Amino acid sequence: MDLGFIITIFLIGFLGSYVSGMLGIGGSIIKYPMLLYIPPLMGYAAFTAHEVSGISAIQVFFATISGVWAYRKGGYLNKQLILYMGGSILIGSFVGGYGSKLMSEGGINVIYGILALIAAIMMFIPKKGIDDIPFDQVKFNKWLAVGLSLLVGIGAGIVGAAGAFLLVPIMLVVLKIPTRMTIASSLAITFISSIGATIGKVTTGQVDYFPAFIMVIASIIASPLGAVAGKKVNTKVLQVVLALLIVATAGKIWIDIL
């Protein structure tokens, strides 16, 4: 295996996982387009959309474990939120991950583009006052959380992204969860989601295991580093960074689709 290829995949995984830990997302919002476009630009064979979604699903599983571990102390994890949204998104992600085998390459990219566009719009909706709520006084609509996470799970399972890039704006804008609690809890929910997506991808033969292994190693190293950085950065800055990443990715995907 070419050393340059290994380094390229590792760096993609490292960057995506660092952002994953810092912003509370699985990292696929970054890694999906990077895996799709960077290897061919470097002179290596291109991955198919199915292969990219399969690699992403495996990598997200390990990136989120590492991120949650870094947030385990300090009251950042809302266990009730994780239980309700995690169980629902697990079902949805398994259905989406398994059913994606029946979809075309273009269909997977369109689903990804739609999810990214919705997330981008939501990130620019004002979120006044949510970070003034004490962690022990956070309340949310449980049935709304369950229903939305189920829909996110289905769409995210299709593209191999555990869905945190859409969960985060939902938790901030709709459920009114404080930013740092959103980041930590979404990593835990994303981990649960990635179980369903990973099983769906593996059982339908959509995973290229060697690149996935390289990405996993990068994830274990980078995700905790990103989580440490996320605890120190101003919450407004975190929101802006996530919004810009989602907008840039959505724009690139839709340019290629159209």
Coordinates of C-alpha atoms in Angstrom, one line a residue:
M1 CA 0.0 0.0 0.0
D2 CA 1.4 3.4 -1.0
L3 CA 2.7 5.4 2.0
G4 CA 1.4 8.7 0.5
F5 CA -2.1 7.1 0.4
I6 CA -1.9 6.1 4.0
I7 CA -0.7 9.5 5.1
T8 CA -3.5 11.2 3.1
I9 CA -6.2 9.0 4.7
F10 CA -4.7 9.5 8.1
L11 CA -4.7 13.3 7.8
I12 CA -8.3 13.3 6.6
G13 CA -9.3 11.2 9.6
F14 CA -7.3 13.3 12.0
L15 CA -8.7 16.7 10.9
G16 CA -12.3 15.3 10.8
S17 CA -11.9 13.7 14.3
Y18 CA -10.4 16.8 15.9
V19 CA -13.3 18.8 14.7
S20 CA -15.6 16.0 15.8
G21 CA -14.4 16.3 19.4
M22 CA -14.4 20.1 19.4
L23 CA -17.9 20.6 17.9
G24 CA -19.8 17.5 19.0
I25 CA -20.2 16.0 15.6
G26 CA -19.1 12.7 14.2
G27 CA -16.9 14.4 11.6
S28 CA -18.5 13.0 8.5
I29 CA -19.7 16.5 7.5
I30 CA -16.0 17.1 6.7
K31 CA -14.6 13.6 6.0
Y32 CA -17.3 12.6 3.5
P33 CA -16.4 15.2 0.9
M34 CA -12.7 14.9 1.7
L35 CA -12.7 11.2 1.2
L36 CA -14.7 11.7 -2.0
Y37 CA -12.5 14.3 -3.6
I38 CA -9.0 14.4 -2.1
P39 CA -7.6 10.9 -3.0
P40 CA -8.3 11.5 -6.7
L41 CA -6.7 14.9 -6.6
M42 CA -3.6 13.3 -5.1
G43 CA -3.5 10.7 -7.9
Y44 CA -5.1 7.8 -6.1
A45 CA -8.1 5.8 -7.0
A46 CA -11.4 7.4 -6.1
F47 CA -13.7 5.9 -3.5
T48 CA -17.3 5.3 -4.5
A49 CA -20.0 7.0 -2.5
H50 CA -20.9 3.6 -1.0
E51 CA -17.3 3.1 0.1
V52 CA -17.0 6.6 1.5
S53 CA -20.2 6.2 3.5
G54 CA -19.1 2.8 4.8
I55 CA -15.6 4.1 5.9
S56 CA -17.3 7.1 7.5
A57 CA -19.7 5.0 9.5
I58 CA -16.8 2.9 11.0
Q59 CA -14.7 6.0 11.7
V60 CA -17.5 7.9 13.4
F61 CA -18.1 4.9 15.8
F62 CA -14.5 5.3 17.2
A63 CA -14.3 9.1 17.0
T64 CA -17.4 9.5 19.2
I65 CA -16.3 7.0 21.8
S66 CA -13.1 9.0 22.3
G67 CA -14.9 12.3 22.4
V68 CA -17.5 11.1 24.9
W69 CA -14.7 9.8 27.2
A70 CA -13.1 13.3 27.2
Y71 CA -16.5 14.9 28.2
R72 CA -17.4 12.3 30.9
K73 CA -16.8 14.7 33.8
G74 CA -18.2 18.2 34.5
G75 CA -21.9 17.6 34.0
Y76 CA -21.8 18.0 30.2
L77 CA -23.6 14.8 29.4
N78 CA -27.5 15.0 29.7
K79 CA -28.3 11.3 30.3
Q80 CA -32.1 11.7 29.7
L81 CA -31.5 13.5 26.4
I82 CA -29.0 10.8 25.3
L83 CA -31.5 8.0 26.3
Y84 CA -34.4 9.4 24.4
M85 CA -32.6 10.6 21.3
G86 CA -30.1 7.8 21.2
G87 CA -32.6 5.0 21.2
S88 CA -34.6 6.6 18.4
I89 CA -31.7 7.5 16.2
L90 CA -30.3 4.0 16.6
I91 CA -33.4 2.5 15.0
G92 CA -33.4 5.1 12.2
S93 CA -29.7 4.8 11.4
F94 CA -29.9 1.0 11.1
V95 CA -32.8 1.3 8.7
G96 CA -31.0 4.0 6.7
G97 CA -27.7 2.2 6.7
Y98 CA -29.2 -1.1 5.6
G99 CA -31.5 0.5 3.0
S100 CA -28.7 2.6 1.4
K101 CA -27.5 -0.5 -0.5
L102 CA -30.6 -0.1 -2.7
M103 CA -29.8 3.5 -3.6
S104 CA -27.7 4.9 -6.4
E105 CA -24.4 6.8 -5.9
G106 CA -26.2 10.0 -7.0
G107 CA -29.1 9.3 -4.6
I108 CA -26.7 9.0 -1.6
N109 CA -25.1 12.4 -2.5
V110 CA -28.4 14.1 -2.9
I111 CA -29.5 12.9 0.6
Y112 CA -26.3 14.1 2.0
G113 CA -26.7 17.5 0.3
I114 CA -30.2 17.9 1.6
L115 CA -29.2 17.1 5.2
A116 CA -26.3 19.5 5.0
L117 CA -28.5 22.3 3.6
I118 CA -31.1 21.9 6.3
A119 CA -28.4 21.9 9.0
A120 CA -26.8 25.0 7.4
I121 CA -30.0 27.0 7.5
M122 CA -30.7 26.0 11.1
M123 CA -27.3 27.1 12.3
F124 CA -28.1 30.7 11.3
I125 CA -31.3 30.9 13.3
P126 CA -30.7 33.1 16.4
K127 CA -30.1 31.1 19.6
K128 CA -30.4 33.7 22.3
G129 CA -30.2 32.8 26.0
I130 CA -29.6 29.1 25.7
D131 CA -26.2 29.3 27.3
D132 CA -27.6 31.1 30.3
I133 CA -29.6 28.0 31.4
P134 CA -27.9 26.0 34.2
F135 CA -27.2 22.4 33.2
D136 CA -29.4 21.0 36.1
Q137 CA -32.4 23.1 34.9
V138 CA -32.4 22.0 31.2
K139 CA -35.8 20.7 30.0
F140 CA -36.9 19.5 26.6
N141 CA -39.9 18.1 24.7
K142 CA -39.2 14.3 24.8
W143 CA -41.6 13.3 22.0
L144 CA -40.3 16.0 19.7
A145 CA -36.7 14.8 20.5
V146 CA -37.6 11.2 19.7
G147 CA -39.4 12.0 16.4
L148 CA -36.7 14.3 15.1
S149 CA -33.8 12.0 16.0
L150 CA -35.6 9.1 14.2
L151 CA -35.8 11.1 11.0
V152 CA -32.2 12.2 11.4
G153 CA -31.1 8.6 11.9
I154 CA -32.7 7.4 8.7
G155 CA -31.1 10.1 6.6
A156 CA -27.8 9.9 8.3
G157 CA -27.6 6.1 8.1
I158 CA -27.9 6.4 4.3
V159 CA -24.8 8.5 4.0
G160 CA -22.8 6.8 6.8
A161 CA -22.8 10.0 8.9
A162 CA -24.1 9.5 12.4
G163 CA -26.1 12.7 11.9
A164 CA -24.6 15.0 14.6
F165 CA -24.2 17.8 12.0
L166 CA -28.0 17.9 11.9
L167 CA -28.6 16.9 15.6
V168 CA -26.5 19.8 16.9
P169 CA -28.6 22.5 15.2
I170 CA -31.8 20.7 16.2
M171 CA -30.7 20.5 19.9
L172 CA -29.6 24.2 19.9
V173 CA -32.5 25.7 17.9
V174 CA -35.5 23.4 18.5
L175 CA -34.8 21.8 21.9
K176 CA -33.0 24.8 23.4
I177 CA -30.1 22.8 24.9
P178 CA -27.0 24.9 26.0
T179 CA -24.1 24.7 23.6
R180 CA -21.5 22.8 25.6
M181 CA -24.2 20.3 26.8
T182 CA -25.3 19.9 23.2
I183 CA -21.7 19.2 22.0
A184 CA -21.1 16.6 24.7
S185 CA -24.5 14.9 24.5
S186 CA -24.6 14.9 20.7
L187 CA -21.3 12.9 20.7
A188 CA -22.9 10.3 22.9
I189 CA -26.0 10.2 20.7
T190 CA -23.9 10.1 17.6
F191 CA -22.0 7.1 19.1
I192 CA -25.3 5.2 19.5
S193 CA -26.4 6.2 16.0
S194 CA -23.1 5.0 14.6
I195 CA -23.8 1.5 15.9
G196 CA -26.9 1.1 13.7
A197 CA -25.2 2.7 10.7
T198 CA -22.1 0.6 11.1
I199 CA -24.0 -2.7 11.3
G200 CA -26.0 -1.7 8.2
K201 CA -22.9 -0.9 6.2
V202 CA -20.9 -3.9 7.3
T203 CA -23.7 -6.4 6.7
T204 CA -24.3 -5.1 3.2
G205 CA -20.5 -5.1 2.2
Q206 CA -20.1 -1.4 1.9
V207 CA -16.9 -1.0 4.0
D208 CA -13.3 -0.8 2.6
Y209 CA -11.5 -2.0 5.8
F210 CA -7.9 -0.9 5.3
P211 CA -8.7 2.9 4.9
A212 CA -11.3 2.5 7.7
F213 CA -8.6 1.1 10.0
I214 CA -6.3 4.1 9.2
M215 CA -9.2 6.5 9.9
V216 CA -9.9 4.8 13.2
I217 CA -6.3 5.2 14.4
A218 CA -6.5 8.9 13.6
S219 CA -9.9 9.2 15.4
I220 CA -8.6 7.7 18.6
I221 CA -5.8 10.2 18.7
A222 CA -7.5 13.4 17.4
S223 CA -11.0 13.3 18.9
P224 CA -10.0 13.7 22.6
L225 CA -7.6 16.5 21.6
G226 CA -10.6 18.3 19.9
A227 CA -12.8 17.8 23.0
V228 CA -10.2 19.4 25.2
A229 CA -10.0 22.4 22.8
G230 CA -13.8 22.6 22.7
K231 CA -14.1 23.1 26.4
K232 CA -11.9 26.2 26.2
V233 CA -13.3 27.9 23.1
N234 CA -16.1 30.5 23.4
T235 CA -19.5 28.9 22.7
K236 CA -20.3 31.6 20.0
V237 CA -17.1 30.8 18.2
L238 CA -18.0 27.1 18.3
Q239 CA -21.4 27.8 16.7
V240 CA -19.9 30.0 14.0
V241 CA -17.2 27.4 13.1
L242 CA -19.8 24.6 12.8
A243 CA -22.1 26.8 10.7
L244 CA -19.3 27.7 8.3
L245 CA -18.2 24.1 7.9
I246 CA -21.7 22.9 7.2
V247 CA -22.3 25.8 4.7
A248 CA -19.0 25.1 2.8
T249 CA -19.7 21.4 2.6
A250 CA -23.3 21.8 1.5
G251 CA -22.2 24.2 -1.2
K252 CA -19.6 21.8 -2.6
I253 CA -21.9 18.9 -2.6
W254 CA -24.7 20.8 -4.4
I255 CA -22.3 22.3 -7.0
D256 CA -21.3 18.8 -7.9
I257 CA -24.9 17.5 -7.9
L258 CA -26.1 20.3 -10.2

